[in-house]
Tab-separated table of C-alpha atoms and ligand atoms in Angstrom:
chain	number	residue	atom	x	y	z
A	1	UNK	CA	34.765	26.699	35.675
A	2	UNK	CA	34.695	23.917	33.008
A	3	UNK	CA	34.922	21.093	34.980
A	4	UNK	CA	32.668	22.124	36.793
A	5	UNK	CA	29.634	22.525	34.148
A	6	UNK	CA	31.390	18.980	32.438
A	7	UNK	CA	30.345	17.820	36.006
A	8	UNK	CA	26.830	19.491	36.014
A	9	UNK	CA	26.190	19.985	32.400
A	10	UNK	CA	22.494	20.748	33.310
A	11	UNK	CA	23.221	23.867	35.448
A	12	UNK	CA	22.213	26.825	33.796
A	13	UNK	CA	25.649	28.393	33.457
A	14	UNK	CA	26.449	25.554	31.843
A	15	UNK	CA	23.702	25.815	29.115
A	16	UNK	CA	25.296	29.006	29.043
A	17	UNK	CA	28.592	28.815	28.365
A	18	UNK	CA	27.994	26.756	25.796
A	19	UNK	CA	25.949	29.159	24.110
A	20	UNK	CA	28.401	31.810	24.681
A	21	UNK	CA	31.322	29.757	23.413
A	22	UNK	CA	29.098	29.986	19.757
A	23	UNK	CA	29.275	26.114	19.737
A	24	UNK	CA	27.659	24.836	16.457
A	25	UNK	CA	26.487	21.786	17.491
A	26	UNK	CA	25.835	21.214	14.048
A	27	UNK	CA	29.636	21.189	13.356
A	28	UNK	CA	30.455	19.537	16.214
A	29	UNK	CA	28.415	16.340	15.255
A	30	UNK	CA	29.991	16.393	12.174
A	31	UNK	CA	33.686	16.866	13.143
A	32	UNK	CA	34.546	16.628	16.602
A	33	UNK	CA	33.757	12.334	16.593
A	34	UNK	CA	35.512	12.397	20.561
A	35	UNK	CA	32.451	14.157	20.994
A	36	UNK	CA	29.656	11.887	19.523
A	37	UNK	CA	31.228	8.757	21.130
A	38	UNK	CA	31.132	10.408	24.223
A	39	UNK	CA	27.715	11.617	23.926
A	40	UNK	CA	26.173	7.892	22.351
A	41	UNK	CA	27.981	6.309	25.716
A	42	UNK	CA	26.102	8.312	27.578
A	43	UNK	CA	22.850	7.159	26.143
A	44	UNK	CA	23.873	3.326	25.963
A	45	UNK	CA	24.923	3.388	29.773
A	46	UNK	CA	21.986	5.220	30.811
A	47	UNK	CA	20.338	2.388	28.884
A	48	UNK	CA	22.345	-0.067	29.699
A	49	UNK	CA	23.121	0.058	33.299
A	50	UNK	CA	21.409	3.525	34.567
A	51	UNK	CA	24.447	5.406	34.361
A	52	UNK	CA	25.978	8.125	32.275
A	53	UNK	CA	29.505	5.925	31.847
A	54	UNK	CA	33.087	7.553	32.742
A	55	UNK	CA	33.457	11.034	32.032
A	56	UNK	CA	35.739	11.961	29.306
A	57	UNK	CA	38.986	13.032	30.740
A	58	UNK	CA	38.643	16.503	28.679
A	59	UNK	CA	36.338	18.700	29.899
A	60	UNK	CA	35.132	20.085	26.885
A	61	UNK	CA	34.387	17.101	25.307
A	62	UNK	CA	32.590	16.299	28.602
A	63	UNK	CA	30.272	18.610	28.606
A	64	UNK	CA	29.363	18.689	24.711
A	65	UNK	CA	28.481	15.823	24.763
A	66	UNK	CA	25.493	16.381	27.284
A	67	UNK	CA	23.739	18.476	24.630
A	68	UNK	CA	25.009	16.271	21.849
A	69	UNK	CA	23.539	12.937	23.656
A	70	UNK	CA	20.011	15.011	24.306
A	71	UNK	CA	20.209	15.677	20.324
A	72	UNK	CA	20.885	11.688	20.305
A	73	UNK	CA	17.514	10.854	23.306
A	74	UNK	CA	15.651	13.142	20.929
A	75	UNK	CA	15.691	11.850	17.275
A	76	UNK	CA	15.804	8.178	18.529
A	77	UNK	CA	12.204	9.932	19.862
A	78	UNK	CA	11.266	6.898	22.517
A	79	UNK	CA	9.421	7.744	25.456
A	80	UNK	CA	11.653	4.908	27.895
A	81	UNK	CA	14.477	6.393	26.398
A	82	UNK	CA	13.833	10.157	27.459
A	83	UNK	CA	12.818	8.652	31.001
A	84	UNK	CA	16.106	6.303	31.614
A	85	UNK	CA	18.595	9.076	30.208
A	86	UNK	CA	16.745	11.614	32.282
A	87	UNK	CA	17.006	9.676	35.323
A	88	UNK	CA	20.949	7.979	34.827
A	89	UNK	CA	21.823	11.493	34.350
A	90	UNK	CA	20.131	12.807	37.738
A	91	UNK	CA	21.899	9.830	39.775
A	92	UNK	CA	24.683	10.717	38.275
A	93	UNK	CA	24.463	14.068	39.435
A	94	UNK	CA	22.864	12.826	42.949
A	95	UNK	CA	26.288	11.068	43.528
A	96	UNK	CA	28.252	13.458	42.615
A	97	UNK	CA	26.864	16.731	44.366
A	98	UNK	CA	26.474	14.311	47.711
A	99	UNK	CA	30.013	13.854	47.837
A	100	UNK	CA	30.878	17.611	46.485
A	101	UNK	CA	29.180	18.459	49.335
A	102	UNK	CA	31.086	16.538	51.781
A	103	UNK	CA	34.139	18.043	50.561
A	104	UNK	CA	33.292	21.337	49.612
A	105	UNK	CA	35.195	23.548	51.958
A	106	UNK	CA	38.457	21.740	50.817
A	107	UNK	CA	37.636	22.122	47.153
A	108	UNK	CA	36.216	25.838	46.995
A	109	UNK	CA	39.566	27.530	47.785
A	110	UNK	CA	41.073	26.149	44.679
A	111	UNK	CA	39.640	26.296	41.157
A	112	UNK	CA	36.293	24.512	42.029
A	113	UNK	CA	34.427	21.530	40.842
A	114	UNK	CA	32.038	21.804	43.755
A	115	UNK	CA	29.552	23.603	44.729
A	116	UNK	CA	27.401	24.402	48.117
A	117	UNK	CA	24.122	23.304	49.122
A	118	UNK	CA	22.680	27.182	48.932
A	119	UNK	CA	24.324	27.031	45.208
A	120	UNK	CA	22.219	24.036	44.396
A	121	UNK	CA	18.869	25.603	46.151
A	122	UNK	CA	19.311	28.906	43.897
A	123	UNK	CA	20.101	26.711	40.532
A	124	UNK	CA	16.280	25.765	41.237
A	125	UNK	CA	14.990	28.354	42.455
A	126	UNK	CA	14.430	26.262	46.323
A	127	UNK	CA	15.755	28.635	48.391
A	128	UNK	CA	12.843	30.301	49.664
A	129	UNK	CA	10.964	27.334	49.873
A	130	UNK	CA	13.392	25.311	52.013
A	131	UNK	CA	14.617	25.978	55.929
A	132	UNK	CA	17.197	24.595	57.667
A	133	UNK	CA	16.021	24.061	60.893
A	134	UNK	CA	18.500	22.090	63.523
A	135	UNK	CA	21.466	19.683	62.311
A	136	UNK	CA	20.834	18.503	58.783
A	137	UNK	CA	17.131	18.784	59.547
A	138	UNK	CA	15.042	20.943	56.658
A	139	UNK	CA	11.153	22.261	56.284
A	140	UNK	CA	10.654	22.882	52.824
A	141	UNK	CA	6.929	24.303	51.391
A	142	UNK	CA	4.434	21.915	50.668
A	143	UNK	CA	3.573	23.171	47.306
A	144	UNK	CA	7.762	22.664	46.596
A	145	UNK	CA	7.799	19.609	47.656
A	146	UNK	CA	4.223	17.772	46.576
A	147	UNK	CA	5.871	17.765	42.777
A	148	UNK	CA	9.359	16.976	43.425
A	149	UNK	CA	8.121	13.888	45.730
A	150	UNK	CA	5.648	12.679	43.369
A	151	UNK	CA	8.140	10.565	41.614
A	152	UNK	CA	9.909	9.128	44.708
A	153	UNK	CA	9.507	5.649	45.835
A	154	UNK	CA	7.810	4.702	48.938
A	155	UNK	CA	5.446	5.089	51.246
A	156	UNK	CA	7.222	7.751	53.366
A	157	UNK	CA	7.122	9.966	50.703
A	158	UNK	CA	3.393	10.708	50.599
A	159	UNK	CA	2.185	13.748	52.578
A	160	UNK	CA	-0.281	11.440	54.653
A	161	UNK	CA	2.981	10.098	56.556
A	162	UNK	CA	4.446	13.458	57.044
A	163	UNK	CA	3.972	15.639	59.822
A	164	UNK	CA	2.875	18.828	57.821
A	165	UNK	CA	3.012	22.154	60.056
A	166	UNK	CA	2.441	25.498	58.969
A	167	UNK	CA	2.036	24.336	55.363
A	168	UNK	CA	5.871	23.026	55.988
A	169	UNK	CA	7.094	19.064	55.573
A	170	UNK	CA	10.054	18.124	57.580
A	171	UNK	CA	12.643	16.698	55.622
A	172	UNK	CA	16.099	15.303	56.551
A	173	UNK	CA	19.592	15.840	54.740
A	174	UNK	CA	19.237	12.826	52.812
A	175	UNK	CA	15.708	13.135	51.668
A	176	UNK	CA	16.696	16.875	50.341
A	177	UNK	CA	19.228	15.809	48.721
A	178	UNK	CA	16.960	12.892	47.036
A	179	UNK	CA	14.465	16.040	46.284
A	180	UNK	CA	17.315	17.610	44.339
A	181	UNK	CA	17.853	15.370	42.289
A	182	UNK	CA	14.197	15.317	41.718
A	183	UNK	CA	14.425	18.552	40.503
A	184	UNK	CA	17.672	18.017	38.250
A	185	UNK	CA	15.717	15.338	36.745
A	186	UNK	CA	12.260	16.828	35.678
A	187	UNK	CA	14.917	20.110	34.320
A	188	UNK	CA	16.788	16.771	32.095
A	189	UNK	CA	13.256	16.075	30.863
A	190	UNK	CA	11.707	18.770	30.259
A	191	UNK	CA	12.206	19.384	26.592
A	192	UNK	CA	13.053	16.037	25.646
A	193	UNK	CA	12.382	15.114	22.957
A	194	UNK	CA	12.645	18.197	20.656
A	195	UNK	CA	13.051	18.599	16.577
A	196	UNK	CA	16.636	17.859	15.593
A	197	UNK	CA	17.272	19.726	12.131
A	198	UNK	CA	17.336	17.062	9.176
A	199	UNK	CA	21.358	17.006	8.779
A	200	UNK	CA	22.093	16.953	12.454
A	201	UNK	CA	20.075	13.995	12.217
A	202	UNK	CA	21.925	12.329	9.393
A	203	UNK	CA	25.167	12.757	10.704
A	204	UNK	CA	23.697	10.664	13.498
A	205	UNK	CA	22.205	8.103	11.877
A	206	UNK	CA	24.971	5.346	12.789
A	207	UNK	CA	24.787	6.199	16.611
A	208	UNK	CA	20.931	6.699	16.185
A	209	UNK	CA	21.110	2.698	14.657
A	210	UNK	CA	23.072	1.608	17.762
A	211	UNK	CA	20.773	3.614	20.575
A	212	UNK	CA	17.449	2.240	18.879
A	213	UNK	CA	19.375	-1.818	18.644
A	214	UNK	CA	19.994	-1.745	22.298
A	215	UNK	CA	16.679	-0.523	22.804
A	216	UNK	CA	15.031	-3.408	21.644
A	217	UNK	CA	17.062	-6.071	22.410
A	218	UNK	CA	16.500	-4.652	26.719
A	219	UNK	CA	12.769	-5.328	25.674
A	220	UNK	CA	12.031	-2.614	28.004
A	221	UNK	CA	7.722	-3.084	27.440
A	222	UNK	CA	8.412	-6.614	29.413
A	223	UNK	CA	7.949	-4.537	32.452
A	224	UNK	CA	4.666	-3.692	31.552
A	225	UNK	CA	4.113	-7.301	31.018
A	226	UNK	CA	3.809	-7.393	35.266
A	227	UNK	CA	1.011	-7.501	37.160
A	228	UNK	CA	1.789	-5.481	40.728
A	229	UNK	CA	-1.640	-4.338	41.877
A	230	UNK	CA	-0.406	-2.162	44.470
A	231	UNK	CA	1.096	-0.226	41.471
A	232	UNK	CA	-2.164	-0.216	39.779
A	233	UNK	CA	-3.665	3.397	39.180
A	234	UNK	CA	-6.706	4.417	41.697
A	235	UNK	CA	-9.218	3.604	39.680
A	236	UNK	CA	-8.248	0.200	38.781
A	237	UNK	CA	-7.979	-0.478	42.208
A	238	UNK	CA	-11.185	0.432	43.170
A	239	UNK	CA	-12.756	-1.370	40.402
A	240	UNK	CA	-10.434	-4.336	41.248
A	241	UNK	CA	-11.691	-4.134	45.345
A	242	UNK	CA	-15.179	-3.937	43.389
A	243	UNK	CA	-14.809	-7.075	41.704
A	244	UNK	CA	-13.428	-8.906	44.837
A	245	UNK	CA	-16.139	-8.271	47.229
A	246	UNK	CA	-18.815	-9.553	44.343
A	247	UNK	CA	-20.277	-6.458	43.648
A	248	UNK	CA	-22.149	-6.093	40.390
A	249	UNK	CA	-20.745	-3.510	37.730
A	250	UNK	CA	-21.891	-1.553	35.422
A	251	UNK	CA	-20.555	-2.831	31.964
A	252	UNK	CA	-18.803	0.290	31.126
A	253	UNK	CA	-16.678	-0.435	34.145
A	254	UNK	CA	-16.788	-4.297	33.934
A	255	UNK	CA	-15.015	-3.595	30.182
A	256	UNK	CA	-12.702	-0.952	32.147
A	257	UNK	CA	-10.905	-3.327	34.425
A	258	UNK	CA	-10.932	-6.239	31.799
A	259	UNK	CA	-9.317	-4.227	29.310
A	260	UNK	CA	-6.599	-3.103	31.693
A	261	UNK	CA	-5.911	-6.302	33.388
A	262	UNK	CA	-5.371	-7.803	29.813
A	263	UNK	CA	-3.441	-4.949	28.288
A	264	UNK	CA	-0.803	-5.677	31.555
A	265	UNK	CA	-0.369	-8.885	30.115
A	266	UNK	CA	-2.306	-11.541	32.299
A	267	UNK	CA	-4.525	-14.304	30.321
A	268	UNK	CA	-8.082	-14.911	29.697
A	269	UNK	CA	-7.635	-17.838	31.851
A	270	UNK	CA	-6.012	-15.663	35.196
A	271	UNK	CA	-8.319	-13.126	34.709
A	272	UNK	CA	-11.075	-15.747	34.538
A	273	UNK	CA	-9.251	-17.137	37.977
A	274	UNK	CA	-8.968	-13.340	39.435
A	275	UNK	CA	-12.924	-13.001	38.843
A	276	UNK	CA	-14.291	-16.090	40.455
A	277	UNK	CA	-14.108	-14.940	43.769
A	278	UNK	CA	-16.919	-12.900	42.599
A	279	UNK	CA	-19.438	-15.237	42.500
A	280	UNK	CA	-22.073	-13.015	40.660
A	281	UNK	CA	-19.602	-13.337	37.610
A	282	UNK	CA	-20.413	-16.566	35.271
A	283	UNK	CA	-17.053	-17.812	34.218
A	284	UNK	CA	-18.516	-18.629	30.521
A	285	UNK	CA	-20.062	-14.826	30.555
A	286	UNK	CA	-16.342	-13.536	32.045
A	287	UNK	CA	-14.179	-15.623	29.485
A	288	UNK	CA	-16.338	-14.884	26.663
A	289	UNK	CA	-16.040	-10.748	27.432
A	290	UNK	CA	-12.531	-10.854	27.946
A	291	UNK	CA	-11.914	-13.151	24.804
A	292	UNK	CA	-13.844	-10.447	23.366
A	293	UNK	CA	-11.478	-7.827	24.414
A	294	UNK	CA	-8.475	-9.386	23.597
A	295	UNK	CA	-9.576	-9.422	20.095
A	296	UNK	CA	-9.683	-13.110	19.814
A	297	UNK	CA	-13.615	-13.391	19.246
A	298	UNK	CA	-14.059	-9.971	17.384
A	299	UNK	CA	-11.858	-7.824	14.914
A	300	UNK	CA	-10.509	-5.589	17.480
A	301	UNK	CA	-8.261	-5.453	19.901
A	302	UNK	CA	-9.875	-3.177	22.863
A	303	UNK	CA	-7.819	-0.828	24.925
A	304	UNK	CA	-8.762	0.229	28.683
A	305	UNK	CA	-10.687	3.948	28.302
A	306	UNK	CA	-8.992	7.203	28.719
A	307	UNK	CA	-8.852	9.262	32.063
A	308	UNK	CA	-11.119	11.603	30.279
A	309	UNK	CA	-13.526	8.256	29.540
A	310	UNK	CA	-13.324	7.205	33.153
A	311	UNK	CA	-14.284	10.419	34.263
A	312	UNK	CA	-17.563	10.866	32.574
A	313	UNK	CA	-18.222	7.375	33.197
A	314	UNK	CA	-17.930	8.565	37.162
A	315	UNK	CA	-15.387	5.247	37.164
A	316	UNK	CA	-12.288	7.501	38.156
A	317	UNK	CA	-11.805	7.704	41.424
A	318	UNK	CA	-9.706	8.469	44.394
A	319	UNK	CA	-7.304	10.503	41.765
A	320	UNK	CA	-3.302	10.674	43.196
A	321	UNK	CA	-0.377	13.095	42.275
A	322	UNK	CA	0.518	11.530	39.214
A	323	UNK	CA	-2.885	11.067	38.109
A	324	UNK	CA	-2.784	15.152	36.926
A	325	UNK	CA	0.175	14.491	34.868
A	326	UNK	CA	-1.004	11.557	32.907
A	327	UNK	CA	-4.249	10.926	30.025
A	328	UNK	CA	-4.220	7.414	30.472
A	329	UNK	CA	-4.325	4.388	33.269
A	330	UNK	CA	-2.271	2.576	31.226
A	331	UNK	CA	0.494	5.368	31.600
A	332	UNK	CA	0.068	5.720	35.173
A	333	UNK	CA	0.787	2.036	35.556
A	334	UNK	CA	3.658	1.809	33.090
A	335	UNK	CA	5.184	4.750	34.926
A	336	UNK	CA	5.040	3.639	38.604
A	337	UNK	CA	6.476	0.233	37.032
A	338	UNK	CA	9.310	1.941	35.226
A	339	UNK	CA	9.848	3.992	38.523
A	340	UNK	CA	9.835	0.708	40.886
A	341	UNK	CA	13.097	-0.539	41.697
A	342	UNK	CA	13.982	-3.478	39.755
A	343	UNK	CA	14.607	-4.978	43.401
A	344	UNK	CA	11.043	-4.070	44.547
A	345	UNK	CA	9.847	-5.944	41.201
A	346	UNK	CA	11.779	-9.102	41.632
A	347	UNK	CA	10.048	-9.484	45.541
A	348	UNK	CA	7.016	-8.880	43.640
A	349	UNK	CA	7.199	-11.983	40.711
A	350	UNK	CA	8.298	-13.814	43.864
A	351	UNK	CA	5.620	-13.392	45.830
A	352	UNK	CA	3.361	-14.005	42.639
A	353	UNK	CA	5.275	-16.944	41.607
A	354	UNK	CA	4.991	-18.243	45.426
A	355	UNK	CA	1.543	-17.616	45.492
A	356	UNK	CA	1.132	-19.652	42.347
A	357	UNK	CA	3.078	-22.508	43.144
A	358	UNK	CA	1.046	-22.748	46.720
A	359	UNK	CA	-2.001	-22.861	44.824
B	1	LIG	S1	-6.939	10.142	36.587
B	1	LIG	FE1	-6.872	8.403	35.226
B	1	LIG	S2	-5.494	6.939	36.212
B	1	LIG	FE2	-6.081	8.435	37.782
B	1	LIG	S3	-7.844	7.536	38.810
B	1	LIG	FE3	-8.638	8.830	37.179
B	1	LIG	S4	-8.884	7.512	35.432
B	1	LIG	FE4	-7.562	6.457	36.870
């Protein structure tokens, strides 16, 4: 039973046995150091390359150091962090149940690593909400699977390009399984980060050092330094489309979109360039406001309004999924660039760069 929670260390049993077992954590930060190195590789590779690194070849040390290396995600205390440890641990766990379940009537007559698909559905409480219907063909509820698909990439994903019956979406193996891990993800990060007592944290500090120096040498804001309009929350858009077809603006919403499009990164002068196909705006009028935002003709540095802002200004519109989980544009956008594949990105500064070099 070991190997398997090492192998699913976020499975409730899991959480379990370790509590059972009366494992100080405490004392095992402090002595057991096969542990800590095991847990800090964890964190780099899910840093570093999106993974969780090789397992540890004993299974205890495996799995303590899942709940040693969330100790580690939470006193380092970085948003990105959380995200990319939360997510290399759910691939991680994607590739490994997709393969357990190939080979799970081999491995279940001896002692197990795998488990079944119903075992998985129960862990999250899915199997109610998904049917099987036909040869690897599913139905699961719409109210399941609205949250667990909010996060997935593409446009198949959204409900619009689904054919919804009975309140049901039809879903095939794959896309289940991509749903699971989904759900094994938001259950990584829910919690994260949480208060580490003071000498846990000490004990740390060395590994903490390490975690934080990788951090900033992957400059991981550079991504937000992109400018990928389709990733753009609602509102921007709209005000965006606004801009484009030279309609005039109200100056709360004017100072909206020129506060976002600089806080993305772009310069007075592309902004300038992006406005001129409105011709009701007066490049000296459009250079001088966002000048003005940037901070470079007055003492402060504006940020784009809140959701809450936008709203009583009437300038947030069309509202999405993710647009309930977030206070912010700016976090909308940072998230849907953090969730694009770095592939998907790349095509993008292509295109952009292209586009540039054509004009
Ligand atoms: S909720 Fe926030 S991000 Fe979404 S459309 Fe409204 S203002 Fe924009």
């Amino acid at each position: 039973m070991q190997r398997l929670h090492a192998r699913y260390p976020f499975l409730e049993a899991a959480r379990e046995s370790v509590a059972t077992a009366a494992v100080d954590l405490a004392a095992v930060v402090e002595r057991d150091q096969a542990v800590v190195d095991r847990a800090r590789n964890r964190v780099l590779s899910a840093l570093e390359d999106g993974t969780i690194g090789e397992p540890h070849h004993d299974s205890r040390t495996e799995l303590l150091s899942y709940p040693v290396a969330r100790v580690l995600v939470s006193v380092v205390g970085e948003r990105v962090l959380v995200r990319r440890y939360a997510r290399a641990e759910a691939e991680t766990a994607h590739e490994r149940f997709v393969a357990d379940l190939e080979d799970t009537t081999e491995l279940k007559s001896v002692e197990s690593t795998a488990f079944d698909l119903t075992d998985l559905l129960t862990e999250f409480d899915l199997e109610s909400a998904v049917q099987e219907r036909g040869d690897e063909e599913y139905r699961i509820g719409v109210g399941t699977y609205l949250p667990l698909a909010a996060d997935c990439w593409g446009d198949e994903w959204r409900l619009v390009n689904r054919s919804l019956a009975d309140g049901e979406v039809p879903v095939d193996e794959d896309e289940l399984h991509e749903l699971l891990r989904e759900a094994i993800r938001n259950r990584i990060e829910d919690g994260l980060p949480f208060d580490v007592p003071e000498a846990i944290a000490d004990d740390l500090e060395g590994d903490v050092t390490e975690i934080r120096d990788v951090l900033a040498d992957l400059d991981l804001t550079r991504e937000i330094d992109t400018v990928v309009p389709d990733l753009f929350p609602p509102c921007m858009k709209a005000l965006l489309d606004d801009v484009q077809k030279g309609e005039h603006l109200p100056h709360h919403s004017r100072f909206a979109i020129t506060a976002f499009l600089a806080s993305i990164g772009m310069s007075t002068d592309e902004i300038v360039d992006l406005y001129q196909v409105n011709a009701g705006f007066g490049e000296d009028m459009t250079r001088y406001q966002t000048d003005h935002i940037r901070g470079e003709t007055s003492p402060t540095e504006y940020s784009p309004p809140s959701c809450a802002t936008m709203q009583s200004y009437g300038d947030c519109v069309n509202k999405d999924d993710l647009c309930e989980r977030i206070p912010h544009p700016m976090a909308y956008y940072e998230e849907r660039i953090d969730d694009a594949e770095d592939d998907d990105l790349e095509d993008w500064r292509e295109a952009d760069d292209e586009a540039a070099s054509a004009e």
